[in-house]
PDB file of C-alpha atoms and ligand atoms in Angstrom:
ATOM      1  CA  MET A   1      12.621   8.780   7.819  1.00 45.00           C
ATOM      2  CA  ARG A   2      15.029  10.852   9.905  1.00 42.00           C
ATOM      3  CA  SER A   3      13.557  12.161  13.156  1.00 39.00           C
ATOM      4  CA  MET A   4       9.949  11.309  12.422  1.00 40.00           C
ATOM      5  CA  ILE A   5       9.303   9.203  15.501  1.00 38.00           C
ATOM      6  CA  LYS A   6       8.100  11.521  18.256  1.00 40.00           C
ATOM      7  CA  THR A   7       8.177  10.039  21.712  1.00 37.00           C
ATOM      8  CA  ASN A   8       5.816  12.541  23.302  1.00 39.00           C
ATOM      9  CA  ALA A   9       2.922  11.958  20.901  1.00 48.00           C
ATOM     10  CA  ALA A  10      -0.636  11.577  22.173  1.00 55.00           C
ATOM     11  CA  VAL A  11      -1.109   8.161  20.630  1.00 54.00           C
ATOM     12  CA  LYS A  12      -0.551   5.134  22.817  1.00 54.00           C
ATOM     13  CA  PRO A  13      -0.177   2.057  20.633  1.00 51.00           C
ATOM     14  CA  THR A  14      -0.940  -0.186  23.616  1.00 50.00           C
ATOM     15  CA  GLU A  15      -4.564   0.968  23.423  1.00 51.00           C
ATOM     16  CA  TRP A  16      -5.136  -1.340  20.463  1.00 49.00           C
ATOM     17  CA  LEU A  17      -2.281  -3.798  20.742  1.00 51.00           C
ATOM     18  CA  GLY A  18      -4.676  -6.729  21.002  1.00 50.00           C
ATOM     19  CA  ARG A  19      -5.978  -6.091  17.492  1.00 86.00           C
ATOM     20  CA  ILE A  20      -3.050  -4.829  15.520  1.00 94.00           C
ATOM     21  CA  PRO A  21      -3.394  -5.692  11.823  1.00 97.00           C
ATOM     22  CA  ILE A  22      -0.582  -7.643  10.232  1.00 98.00           C
ATOM     23  CA  HIS A  23      -0.986  -6.047   6.828  1.00 98.00           C
ATOM     24  CA  VAL A  24      -2.281  -2.574   5.978  1.00 98.00           C
ATOM     25  CA  GLY A  25      -2.788  -1.386   2.413  1.00 99.00           C
ATOM     26  CA  ILE A  26      -2.992   2.314   1.636  1.00 99.00           C
ATOM     27  CA  ILE A  27      -4.446   4.027  -1.413  1.00 99.00           C
ATOM     28  CA  MET A  28      -2.531   7.284  -1.146  1.00 98.00           C
ATOM     29  CA  ASP A  29      -5.011   9.565  -2.901  1.00 98.00           C
ATOM     30  CA  GLY A  30      -5.642  13.295  -3.035  1.00 98.00           C
ATOM     31  CA  ASN A  31      -2.203  14.771  -3.748  1.00 98.00           C
ATOM     32  CA  GLY A  32      -3.520  16.786  -6.683  1.00 98.00           C
ATOM     33  CA  ARG A  33      -6.467  18.214  -4.755  1.00 98.00           C
ATOM     34  CA  TRP A  34      -4.270  19.010  -1.771  1.00 98.00           C
ATOM     35  CA  ALA A  35      -2.104  21.139  -4.067  1.00 98.00           C
ATOM     36  CA  LEU A  36      -5.043  22.654  -5.954  1.00 98.00           C
ATOM     37  CA  ASN A  37      -6.616  23.782  -2.659  1.00 98.00           C
ATOM     38  CA  ARG A  38      -3.448  25.740  -1.943  1.00 98.00           C
ATOM     39  CA  GLY A  39      -2.993  27.182  -5.417  1.00 98.00           C
ATOM     40  CA  LEU A  40       0.081  24.991  -5.931  1.00 98.00           C
ATOM     41  CA  PRO A  41       1.048  22.793  -8.901  1.00 98.00           C
ATOM     42  CA  ARG A  42       0.065  19.112  -8.598  1.00 98.00           C
ATOM     43  CA  ILE A  43       3.724  18.078  -8.348  1.00 98.00           C
ATOM     44  CA  GLU A  44       3.924  19.895  -5.023  1.00 98.00           C
ATOM     45  CA  GLY A  45       1.133  17.647  -3.743  1.00 98.00           C
ATOM     46  CA  HIS A  46       3.069  14.604  -4.902  1.00 98.00           C
ATOM     47  CA  ARG A  47       6.231  15.908  -3.177  1.00 98.00           C
ATOM     48  CA  ARG A  48       4.368  16.359   0.075  1.00 98.00           C
ATOM     49  CA  GLY A  49       2.882  12.926  -0.482  1.00 98.00           C
ATOM     50  CA  VAL A  50       6.380  11.441  -0.330  1.00 98.00           C
ATOM     51  CA  GLU A  51       6.879  13.140   3.050  1.00 98.00           C
ATOM     52  CA  ALA A  52       3.629  11.586   4.277  1.00 98.00           C
ATOM     53  CA  LEU A  53       4.886   8.199   3.088  1.00 98.00           C
ATOM     54  CA  ARG A  54       8.099   8.580   5.105  1.00 98.00           C
ATOM     55  CA  ILE A  55       6.132   9.435   8.230  1.00 98.00           C
ATOM     56  CA  THR A  56       3.788   6.508   7.614  1.00 98.00           C
ATOM     57  CA  VAL A  57       6.596   3.970   7.219  1.00 98.00           C
ATOM     58  CA  CYS A  58       8.071   5.113  10.549  1.00 98.00           C
ATOM     59  CA  ALA A  59       4.692   4.884  12.244  1.00 98.00           C
ATOM     60  CA  ALA A  60       4.029   1.449  10.745  1.00 98.00           C
ATOM     61  CA  ILE A  61       7.289   0.200  12.266  1.00 98.00           C
ATOM     62  CA  GLU A  62       6.492   1.825  15.581  1.00 97.00           C
ATOM     63  CA  PHE A  63       3.012   0.291  15.699  1.00 97.00           C
ATOM     64  CA  GLY A  64       4.302  -3.153  14.816  1.00 97.00           C
ATOM     65  CA  LEU A  65       2.742  -3.721  11.382  1.00 98.00           C
ATOM     66  CA  ARG A  66       4.487  -6.478   9.430  1.00 98.00           C
ATOM     67  CA  TYR A  67       3.368  -5.474   5.925  1.00 98.00           C
ATOM     68  CA  LEU A  68       2.514  -2.063   4.520  1.00 99.00           C
ATOM     69  CA  THR A  69       1.392  -1.942   0.904  1.00 99.00           C
ATOM     70  CA  VAL A  70       1.272   1.473  -0.708  1.00 98.00           C
ATOM     71  CA  TYR A  71      -0.385   2.213  -4.040  1.00 98.00           C
ATOM     72  CA  SER A  72       2.148   4.487  -5.679  1.00 98.00           C
ATOM     73  CA  PHE A  73       1.235   4.300  -9.375  1.00 98.00           C
ATOM     74  CA  SER A  74      -1.619   2.435 -10.988  1.00 98.00           C
ATOM     75  CA  ALA A  75      -1.653   0.724 -14.370  1.00 98.00           C
ATOM     76  CA  GLU A  76      -4.187   3.399 -15.350  1.00 98.00           C
ATOM     77  CA  ASN A  77      -2.115   6.369 -14.140  1.00 98.00           C
ATOM     78  CA  TRP A  78      -0.216   6.344 -17.481  1.00 98.00           C
ATOM     79  CA  SER A  79      -3.251   8.163 -18.866  1.00 98.00           C
ATOM     80  CA  ARG A  80      -2.235  11.330 -16.978  1.00 98.00           C
ATOM     81  CA  PRO A  81      -0.424  14.186 -18.750  1.00 98.00           C
ATOM     82  CA  VAL A  82       3.158  13.184 -19.641  1.00 98.00           C
ATOM     83  CA  GLU A  83       4.666  15.870 -17.390  1.00 98.00           C
ATOM     84  CA  GLU A  84       2.820  14.516 -14.366  1.00 98.00           C
ATOM     85  CA  VAL A  85       3.808  10.927 -15.184  1.00 98.00           C
ATOM     86  CA  SER A  86       7.411  12.023 -15.517  1.00 98.00           C
ATOM     87  CA  ASP A  87       7.227  13.960 -12.207  1.00 98.00           C
ATOM     88  CA  LEU A  88       5.871  10.843 -10.487  1.00 98.00           C
ATOM     89  CA  MET A  89       8.648   8.667 -11.927  1.00 98.00           C
ATOM     90  CA  GLY A  90      11.228  11.220 -10.783  1.00 97.00           C
ATOM     91  CA  LEU A  91       9.797  11.241  -7.264  1.00 98.00           C
ATOM     92  CA  LEU A  92       9.844   7.452  -7.016  1.00 97.00           C
ATOM     93  CA  LYS A  93      13.468   7.358  -8.130  1.00 97.00           C
ATOM     94  CA  ARG A  94      14.425  10.088  -5.672  1.00 97.00           C
ATOM     95  CA  PHE A  95      12.518   8.438  -2.817  1.00 97.00           C
ATOM     96  CA  ILE A  96      14.407   5.186  -3.295  1.00 97.00           C
ATOM     97  CA  ARG A  97      17.765   6.856  -3.847  1.00 96.00           C
ATOM     98  CA  ASN A  98      17.446   9.143  -0.825  1.00 97.00           C
ATOM     99  CA  ASP A  99      15.765   6.763   1.573  1.00 98.00           C
ATOM    100  CA  LEU A 100      17.140   3.332   0.723  1.00 98.00           C
ATOM    101  CA  ALA A 101      19.964   3.464   3.272  1.00 97.00           C
ATOM    102  CA  GLU A 102      17.599   4.641   6.012  1.00 97.00           C
ATOM    103  CA  LEU A 103      15.000   1.988   5.139  1.00 98.00           C
ATOM    104  CA  GLN A 104      17.771  -0.581   5.215  1.00 97.00           C
ATOM    105  CA  ARG A 105      18.908   0.575   8.663  1.00 97.00           C
ATOM    106  CA  ALA A 106      15.326   0.465   9.917  1.00 98.00           C
ATOM    107  CA  GLY A 107      15.024  -3.197   8.860  1.00 98.00           C
ATOM    108  CA  VAL A 108      12.543  -2.561   6.046  1.00 98.00           C
ATOM    109  CA  LYS A 109      12.295  -5.095   3.253  1.00 98.00           C
ATOM    110  CA  ILE A 110      11.108  -3.599  -0.030  1.00 98.00           C
ATOM    111  CA  LYS A 111       8.975  -5.637  -2.395  1.00 98.00           C
ATOM    112  CA  VAL A 112       7.579  -4.246  -5.613  1.00 98.00           C
ATOM    113  CA  ILE A 113       4.330  -5.514  -7.138  1.00 98.00           C
ATOM    114  CA  GLY A 114       2.972  -4.574 -10.554  1.00 98.00           C
ATOM    115  CA  ASP A 115       3.876  -5.156 -14.177  1.00 98.00           C
ATOM    116  CA  ARG A 116       7.596  -4.727 -14.861  1.00 97.00           C
ATOM    117  CA  ALA A 117       7.408  -5.303 -18.613  1.00 95.00           C
ATOM    118  CA  ASN A 118       8.062  -2.137 -20.641  1.00 90.00           C
ATOM    119  CA  LEU A 119       9.220  -0.112 -17.651  1.00 95.00           C
ATOM    120  CA  ASN A 120      11.918   2.441 -18.252  1.00 95.00           C
ATOM    121  CA  PRO A 121      15.248   0.590 -17.661  1.00 96.00           C
ATOM    122  CA  ASP A 122      16.469   3.081 -15.050  1.00 96.00           C
ATOM    123  CA  ILE A 123      13.246   2.724 -13.021  1.00 97.00           C
ATOM    124  CA  LEU A 124      13.444  -1.053 -13.319  1.00 97.00           C
ATOM    125  CA  ALA A 125      17.074  -1.048 -12.170  1.00 97.00           C
ATOM    126  CA  ILE A 126      16.317   1.116  -9.152  1.00 97.00           C
ATOM    127  CA  LEU A 127      13.384  -1.057  -8.097  1.00 98.00           C
ATOM    128  CA  GLN A 128      15.483  -4.203  -8.433  1.00 98.00           C
ATOM    129  CA  GLU A 129      18.312  -2.602  -6.483  1.00 97.00           C
ATOM    130  CA  ALA A 130      15.941  -1.663  -3.648  1.00 98.00           C
ATOM    131  CA  GLU A 131      14.587  -5.215  -3.477  1.00 98.00           C
ATOM    132  CA  ALA A 132      18.013  -6.826  -3.611  1.00 98.00           C
ATOM    133  CA  ALA A 133      19.534  -4.493  -1.008  1.00 97.00           C
ATOM    134  CA  THR A 134      16.761  -5.090   1.516  1.00 98.00           C
ATOM    135  CA  CYS A 135      15.877  -8.737   0.884  1.00 98.00           C
ATOM    136  CA  GLY A 136      17.421  -9.870   4.178  1.00 98.00           C
ATOM    137  CA  ASN A 137      15.315  -7.517   6.323  1.00 98.00           C
ATOM    138  CA  ALA A 138      12.348  -8.728   8.314  1.00 97.00           C
ATOM    139  CA  ARG A 139      10.969  -5.947  10.502  1.00 98.00           C
ATOM    140  CA  LEU A 140       8.465  -4.459   8.073  1.00 98.00           C
ATOM    141  CA  THR A 141       7.847  -5.383   4.453  1.00 98.00           C
ATOM    142  CA  LEU A 142       7.069  -2.272   2.446  1.00 98.00           C
ATOM    143  CA  VAL A 143       5.187  -3.449  -0.620  1.00 98.00           C
ATOM    144  CA  VAL A 144       5.269  -0.803  -3.327  1.00 98.00           C
ATOM    145  CA  ALA A 145       2.459  -1.212  -5.851  1.00 98.00           C
ATOM    146  CA  PHE A 146       3.948   0.381  -8.933  1.00 98.00           C
ATOM    147  CA  ASN A 147       2.447   0.105 -12.420  1.00 98.00           C
ATOM    148  CA  TYR A 148       0.027  -2.105 -10.541  1.00 98.00           C
ATOM    149  CA  GLY A 149      -3.503  -3.118 -11.446  1.00 98.00           C
ATOM    150  CA  SER A 150      -5.421  -5.955  -9.860  1.00 98.00           C
ATOM    151  CA  ARG A 151      -7.158  -7.019 -13.063  1.00 98.00           C
ATOM    152  CA  GLN A 152      -3.842  -7.148 -14.906  1.00 98.00           C
ATOM    153  CA  GLU A 153      -2.296  -9.128 -12.024  1.00 98.00           C
ATOM    154  CA  ILE A 154      -5.113 -11.692 -12.025  1.00 98.00           C
ATOM    155  CA  ALA A 155      -5.035 -11.967 -15.837  1.00 98.00           C
ATOM    156  CA  ALA A 156      -1.253 -12.531 -15.731  1.00 98.00           C
ATOM    157  CA  ALA A 157      -1.698 -15.266 -13.114  1.00 98.00           C
ATOM    158  CA  ALA A 158      -4.342 -16.915 -15.304  1.00 98.00           C
ATOM    159  CA  ARG A 159      -1.984 -16.736 -18.274  1.00 98.00           C
ATOM    160  CA  VAL A 160       0.839 -18.444 -16.374  1.00 98.00           C
ATOM    161  CA  MET A 161      -1.474 -21.171 -15.062  1.00 98.00           C
ATOM    162  CA  ALA A 162      -2.894 -21.741 -18.546  1.00 98.00           C
ATOM    163  CA  ALA A 163       0.634 -22.105 -19.952  1.00 98.00           C
ATOM    164  CA  LYS A 164       1.530 -24.557 -17.182  1.00 98.00           C
ATOM    165  CA  ALA A 165      -1.616 -26.566 -17.898  1.00 98.00           C
ATOM    166  CA  ALA A 166      -0.847 -26.593 -21.626  1.00 98.00           C
ATOM    167  CA  ALA A 167       2.683 -27.826 -20.857  1.00 98.00           C
ATOM    168  CA  GLY A 168       1.296 -30.586 -18.668  1.00 98.00           C
ATOM    169  CA  LEU A 169       2.870 -29.140 -15.496  1.00 98.00           C
ATOM    170  CA  ILE A 170      -0.469 -28.762 -13.741  1.00 98.00           C
ATOM    171  CA  ASP A 171      -3.886 -30.250 -14.270  1.00 98.00           C
ATOM    172  CA  ALA A 172      -6.487 -27.570 -15.139  1.00 97.00           C
ATOM    173  CA  ALA A 173      -8.820 -29.223 -12.651  1.00 98.00           C
ATOM    174  CA  GLU A 174      -6.369 -28.338  -9.855  1.00 97.00           C
ATOM    175  CA  ILE A 175      -6.788 -24.604 -10.413  1.00 98.00           C
ATOM    176  CA  ASP A 176      -8.488 -23.147  -7.382  1.00 98.00           C
ATOM    177  CA  ALA A 177      -8.377 -19.950  -5.317  1.00 98.00           C
ATOM    178  CA  ASP A 178      -5.243 -21.060  -3.448  1.00 98.00           C
ATOM    179  CA  LEU A 179      -3.326 -21.837  -6.628  1.00 98.00           C
ATOM    180  CA  LEU A 180      -4.342 -18.541  -8.188  1.00 98.00           C
ATOM    181  CA  THR A 181      -3.226 -16.730  -5.020  1.00 98.00           C
ATOM    182  CA  GLN A 182       0.184 -18.377  -5.357  1.00 98.00           C
ATOM    183  CA  HIS A 183       0.518 -16.978  -8.883  1.00 98.00           C
ATOM    184  CA  LEU A 184      -0.181 -13.366  -7.959  1.00 98.00           C
ATOM    185  CA  ASP A 185       2.568 -10.773  -7.417  1.00 98.00           C
ATOM    186  CA  THR A 186       1.598 -10.890  -3.746  1.00 98.00           C
ATOM    187  CA  ALA A 187       2.315 -14.639  -3.392  1.00 98.00           C
ATOM    188  CA  GLY A 188       3.559 -15.286   0.125  1.00 98.00           C
ATOM    189  CA  ILE A 189       2.170 -12.015   1.491  1.00 98.00           C
ATOM    190  CA  PRO A 190      -0.881 -12.345   3.762  1.00 98.00           C
ATOM    191  CA  ASP A 191      -4.046 -10.581   2.600  1.00 98.00           C
ATOM    192  CA  PRO A 192      -4.439  -7.008   3.829  1.00 98.00           C
ATOM    193  CA  ASP A 193      -6.405  -6.849   7.073  1.00 98.00           C
ATOM    194  CA  LEU A 194      -7.100  -3.169   6.601  1.00 98.00           C
ATOM    195  CA  ILE A 195      -7.227  -0.927   3.545  1.00 98.00           C
ATOM    196  CA  ILE A 196      -7.100   2.817   4.050  1.00 99.00           C
ATOM    197  CA  ARG A 197      -7.947   5.321   1.329  1.00 99.00           C
ATOM    198  CA  THR A 198      -7.484   9.028   1.750  1.00 99.00           C
ATOM    199  CA  SER A 199      -9.146  11.890  -0.178  1.00 98.00           C
ATOM    200  CA  GLY A 200     -12.751  10.911   0.536  1.00 98.00           C
ATOM    201  CA  GLU A 201     -13.079   8.634  -2.503  1.00 98.00           C
ATOM    202  CA  GLN A 202     -14.613   5.274  -1.662  1.00 98.00           C
ATOM    203  CA  ARG A 203     -13.385   2.872  -4.316  1.00 98.00           C
ATOM    204  CA  LEU A 204     -10.543   0.429  -4.898  1.00 98.00           C
ATOM    205  CA  SER A 205      -9.362   1.794  -8.258  1.00 98.00           C
ATOM    206  CA  ASN A 206      -7.923  -1.605  -9.232  1.00 98.00           C
ATOM    207  CA  PHE A 207      -5.974  -2.056  -5.960  1.00 99.00           C
ATOM    208  CA  LEU A 208      -5.652  -5.576  -4.448  1.00 98.00           C
ATOM    209  CA  MET A 209      -9.171  -6.616  -5.471  1.00 98.00           C
ATOM    210  CA  TRP A 210      -8.555 -10.325  -5.031  1.00 98.00           C
ATOM    211  CA  GLN A 211      -6.598  -9.883  -1.804  1.00 98.00           C
ATOM    212  CA  ALA A 212      -9.178  -7.502  -0.294  1.00 98.00           C
ATOM    213  CA  ALA A 213     -11.968 -10.109  -0.192  1.00 98.00           C
ATOM    214  CA  TYR A 214     -12.170  -9.867   3.620  1.00 98.00           C
ATOM    215  CA  SER A 215     -10.301  -6.642   4.293  1.00 98.00           C
ATOM    216  CA  GLU A 216     -11.727  -3.945   6.513  1.00 98.00           C
ATOM    217  CA  PHE A 217     -11.934  -0.510   4.893  1.00 98.00           C
ATOM    218  CA  VAL A 218     -11.316   2.910   6.367  1.00 98.00           C
ATOM    219  CA  PHE A 219     -12.029   5.876   4.107  1.00 98.00           C
ATOM    220  CA  LEU A 220     -10.596   9.150   5.355  1.00 98.00           C
ATOM    221  CA  PRO A 221     -11.693  12.620   4.230  1.00 98.00           C
ATOM    222  CA  ILE A 222      -8.148  14.023   4.406  1.00 98.00           C
ATOM    223  CA  HIS A 223      -5.832  14.182   1.409  1.00 98.00           C
ATOM    224  CA  TRP A 224      -2.717  12.015   1.390  1.00 98.00           C
ATOM    225  CA  PRO A 225      -0.168  14.805   2.129  1.00 98.00           C
ATOM    226  CA  ASP A 226      -2.015  15.439   5.423  1.00 98.00           C
ATOM    227  CA  PHE A 227      -1.842  11.786   6.491  1.00 98.00           C
ATOM    228  CA  ASP A 228       0.407  11.255   9.498  1.00 98.00           C
ATOM    229  CA  ARG A 229       1.109   9.086  12.522  1.00 97.00           C
ATOM    230  CA  GLN A 230      -2.081  10.182  14.264  1.00 97.00           C
ATOM    231  CA  ALA A 231      -4.184   9.417  11.152  1.00 98.00           C
ATOM    232  CA  LEU A 232      -2.697   5.913  11.019  1.00 97.00           C
ATOM    233  CA  ALA A 233      -3.338   5.474  14.737  1.00 96.00           C
ATOM    234  CA  ASP A 234      -6.973   6.539  14.267  1.00 96.00           C
ATOM    235  CA  ALA A 235      -7.442   4.122  11.372  1.00 97.00           C
ATOM    236  CA  LEU A 236      -5.924   1.311  13.453  1.00 96.00           C
ATOM    237  CA  ALA A 237      -8.266   2.174  16.310  1.00 94.00           C
ATOM    238  CA  GLN A 238     -11.236   1.929  13.905  1.00 95.00           C
ATOM    239  CA  PHE A 239      -9.919  -1.417  12.717  1.00 96.00           C
ATOM    240  CA  SER A 240      -9.618  -2.724  16.248  1.00 94.00           C
ATOM    241  CA  ALA A 241     -13.313  -1.988  16.870  1.00 93.00           C
ATOM    242  CA  ARG A 242     -14.462  -3.961  13.822  1.00 94.00           C
ATOM    243  CA  GLU A 243     -15.843  -7.449  14.060  1.00 93.00           C
ATOM    244  CA  ARG A 244     -14.417  -9.690  11.371  1.00 93.00           C
ATOM    245  CA  ARG A 245     -16.407 -12.808  10.583  1.00 93.00           C
ATOM    246  CA  PHE A 246     -14.962 -14.246   7.361  1.00 94.00           C
ATOM    247  CA  GLY A 247     -18.384 -15.659   6.554  1.00 95.00           C
ATOM    248  CA  GLY A 248     -18.774 -17.399   9.892  1.00 95.00           C
ATOM    249  CA  VAL A 249     -20.805 -16.505  12.956  1.00 90.00           C
ATOM    250  CA  THR A 250     -19.770 -14.707  16.112  1.00 80.00           C
ATOM    251  CA  LEU A 251     -19.708 -17.040  19.055  1.00 69.00           C
ATOM    252  CA  SER A 252     -18.967 -14.553  21.829  1.00 64.00           C
ATOM    253  CA  PRO A 253     -22.103 -13.111  23.528  1.00 58.00           C
ATOM    254  CA  GLU A 254     -20.644  -9.617  23.151  1.00 57.00           C
ATOM    255  CA  GLY A 255     -20.423 -10.000  19.370  1.00 50.00           C
ATOM    256  CA  ALA A 256     -23.864 -11.582  19.195  1.00 50.00           C
ATOM    257  CA  LYS A 257     -25.407  -8.528  20.872  1.00 45.00           C
ATOM    258  CA  VAL A 258     -24.019  -6.204  18.220  1.00 46.00           C
ATOM    259  CA  GLY A 259     -24.184  -8.222  15.033  1.00 42.00           C
ATOM    260  CA  GLY A 260     -26.877 -10.831  15.755  1.00 38.00           C
TER     261      GLY A 260
HETATM  262  C1  IPE B 301      -2.556  10.249  -5.635  1.00 94.14           C
HETATM  263  O1  IPE B 301      -3.004  11.548  -5.759  1.00 94.14           O
HETATM  264  C2  IPE B 301      -1.240  10.012  -6.318  1.00 94.14           C
HETATM  265  C3  IPE B 301      -1.329   9.156  -7.510  1.00 94.14           C
HETATM  266  C4  IPE B 301      -2.420   8.673  -8.032  1.00 94.14           C
HETATM  267  C5  IPE B 301      -0.084   8.825  -8.158  1.00 94.14           C
HETATM  268  P1  IPE B 301      -3.740  12.055  -7.058  1.00 94.14           P
HETATM  269  O2  IPE B 301      -2.720  12.566  -8.017  1.00 94.14           O
HETATM  270  O3  IPE B 301      -4.649  11.032  -7.605  1.00 94.14           O
HETATM  271  O4  IPE B 301      -4.573  13.276  -6.476  1.00 94.14           O
HETATM  272  P2  IPE B 301      -6.064  13.677  -6.849  1.00 94.14           P
HETATM  273  O5  IPE B 301      -6.913  12.458  -6.655  1.00 94.14           O
HETATM  274  O6  IPE B 301      -6.034  14.131  -8.281  1.00 94.14           O
HETATM  275  O7  IPE B 301      -6.406  14.774  -5.911  1.00 94.14           O
HETATM  276  C1  IPE B 302      -5.498   5.410  -7.256  1.00 94.14           C
HETATM  277  O1  IPE B 302      -5.770   6.771  -7.308  1.00 94.14           O
HETATM  278  C2  IPE B 302      -4.056   5.180  -7.638  1.00 94.14           C
HETATM  279  C3  IPE B 302      -3.067   5.609  -6.656  1.00 94.14           C
HETATM  280  C4  IPE B 302      -3.312   6.154  -5.491  1.00 94.14           C
HETATM  281  C5  IPE B 302      -1.697   5.382  -7.032  1.00 94.14           C
HETATM  282  P1  IPE B 302      -6.373   7.454  -8.614  1.00 94.14           P
HETATM  283  O2  IPE B 302      -6.467   8.899  -8.296  1.00 94.14           O
HETATM  284  O3  IPE B 302      -5.578   7.073  -9.806  1.00 94.14           O
HETATM  285  O4  IPE B 302      -7.815   6.781  -8.710  1.00 94.14           O
HETATM  286  P2  IPE B 302      -9.149   7.297  -9.387  1.00 94.14           P
HETATM  287  O5  IPE B 302      -8.817   7.666 -10.795  1.00 94.14           O
HETATM  288  O6  IPE B 302      -9.608   8.477  -8.601  1.00 94.14           O
HETATM  289  O7  IPE B 302     -10.096   6.149  -9.265  1.00 94.14           O
HETATM  290 MG1   MG B 303      -6.595  10.551  -7.297  1.00 94.14          MG
END
């Protein structure tokens, strides 16, 4: 965090204040390629990725986002070489240890989504500590998707609902999209309005698939370590120019001209 907020920057948030998203999700991709392009080990890309995350959290607060969900480690990322997995775990621990006090001061509430079963006890403890320490904050909720996979999350929700139905707590006929939503890790968090992915890849990679039903997408060609305040501002500007319909029709003549 530290002195990341620059007052003399070119971006003027007021330019898009009318259409600021409430919730932005970010697939922070491209750390490895960023490092490879510079002849550096992949871990260096991940380290610089943590710096980009700090800058992004500051910018999210400045721009008035209420929720920022960052994909930090997928359920499938365990398939990477053990050294890389261990580097990533180390970075997460260090990020929380070093930045928790600053996040707390900035009014950031930390919420972790993803499967907590079988996590290393020290990682689990640090995640729980971060959530407990910041649970009273309300400025920005930083949702950390860790050991997260959308399919696993939906399957877990189905399992819980099935158990409740078997125990007679709910009627199977009551199960609908709303009830399933309430059983996801993201229960209580509004769906992401905007999902940003860096690195040029254009896929979800098991990130918030259910929640992204009506999200806008911005795919950026830059790698995650190069993401900064200006990149977030540009993505928000793209978002503000989008016409969201949620399956309905546009009633304003201006919208009708563009979309028909
Ligand atoms: C994103 O960068 C970080 C994680 C997935 C944890 P990558 O490590 O996927 O970088 P690339 O995609 O290999 O360049
Ligand atoms: C998605 O990136 C996961 C995170 C950013 C944490 P990956 O690099 O794992 O995704 P794929 O393998 O390119 O789809
Ligand atoms: Mg990747």
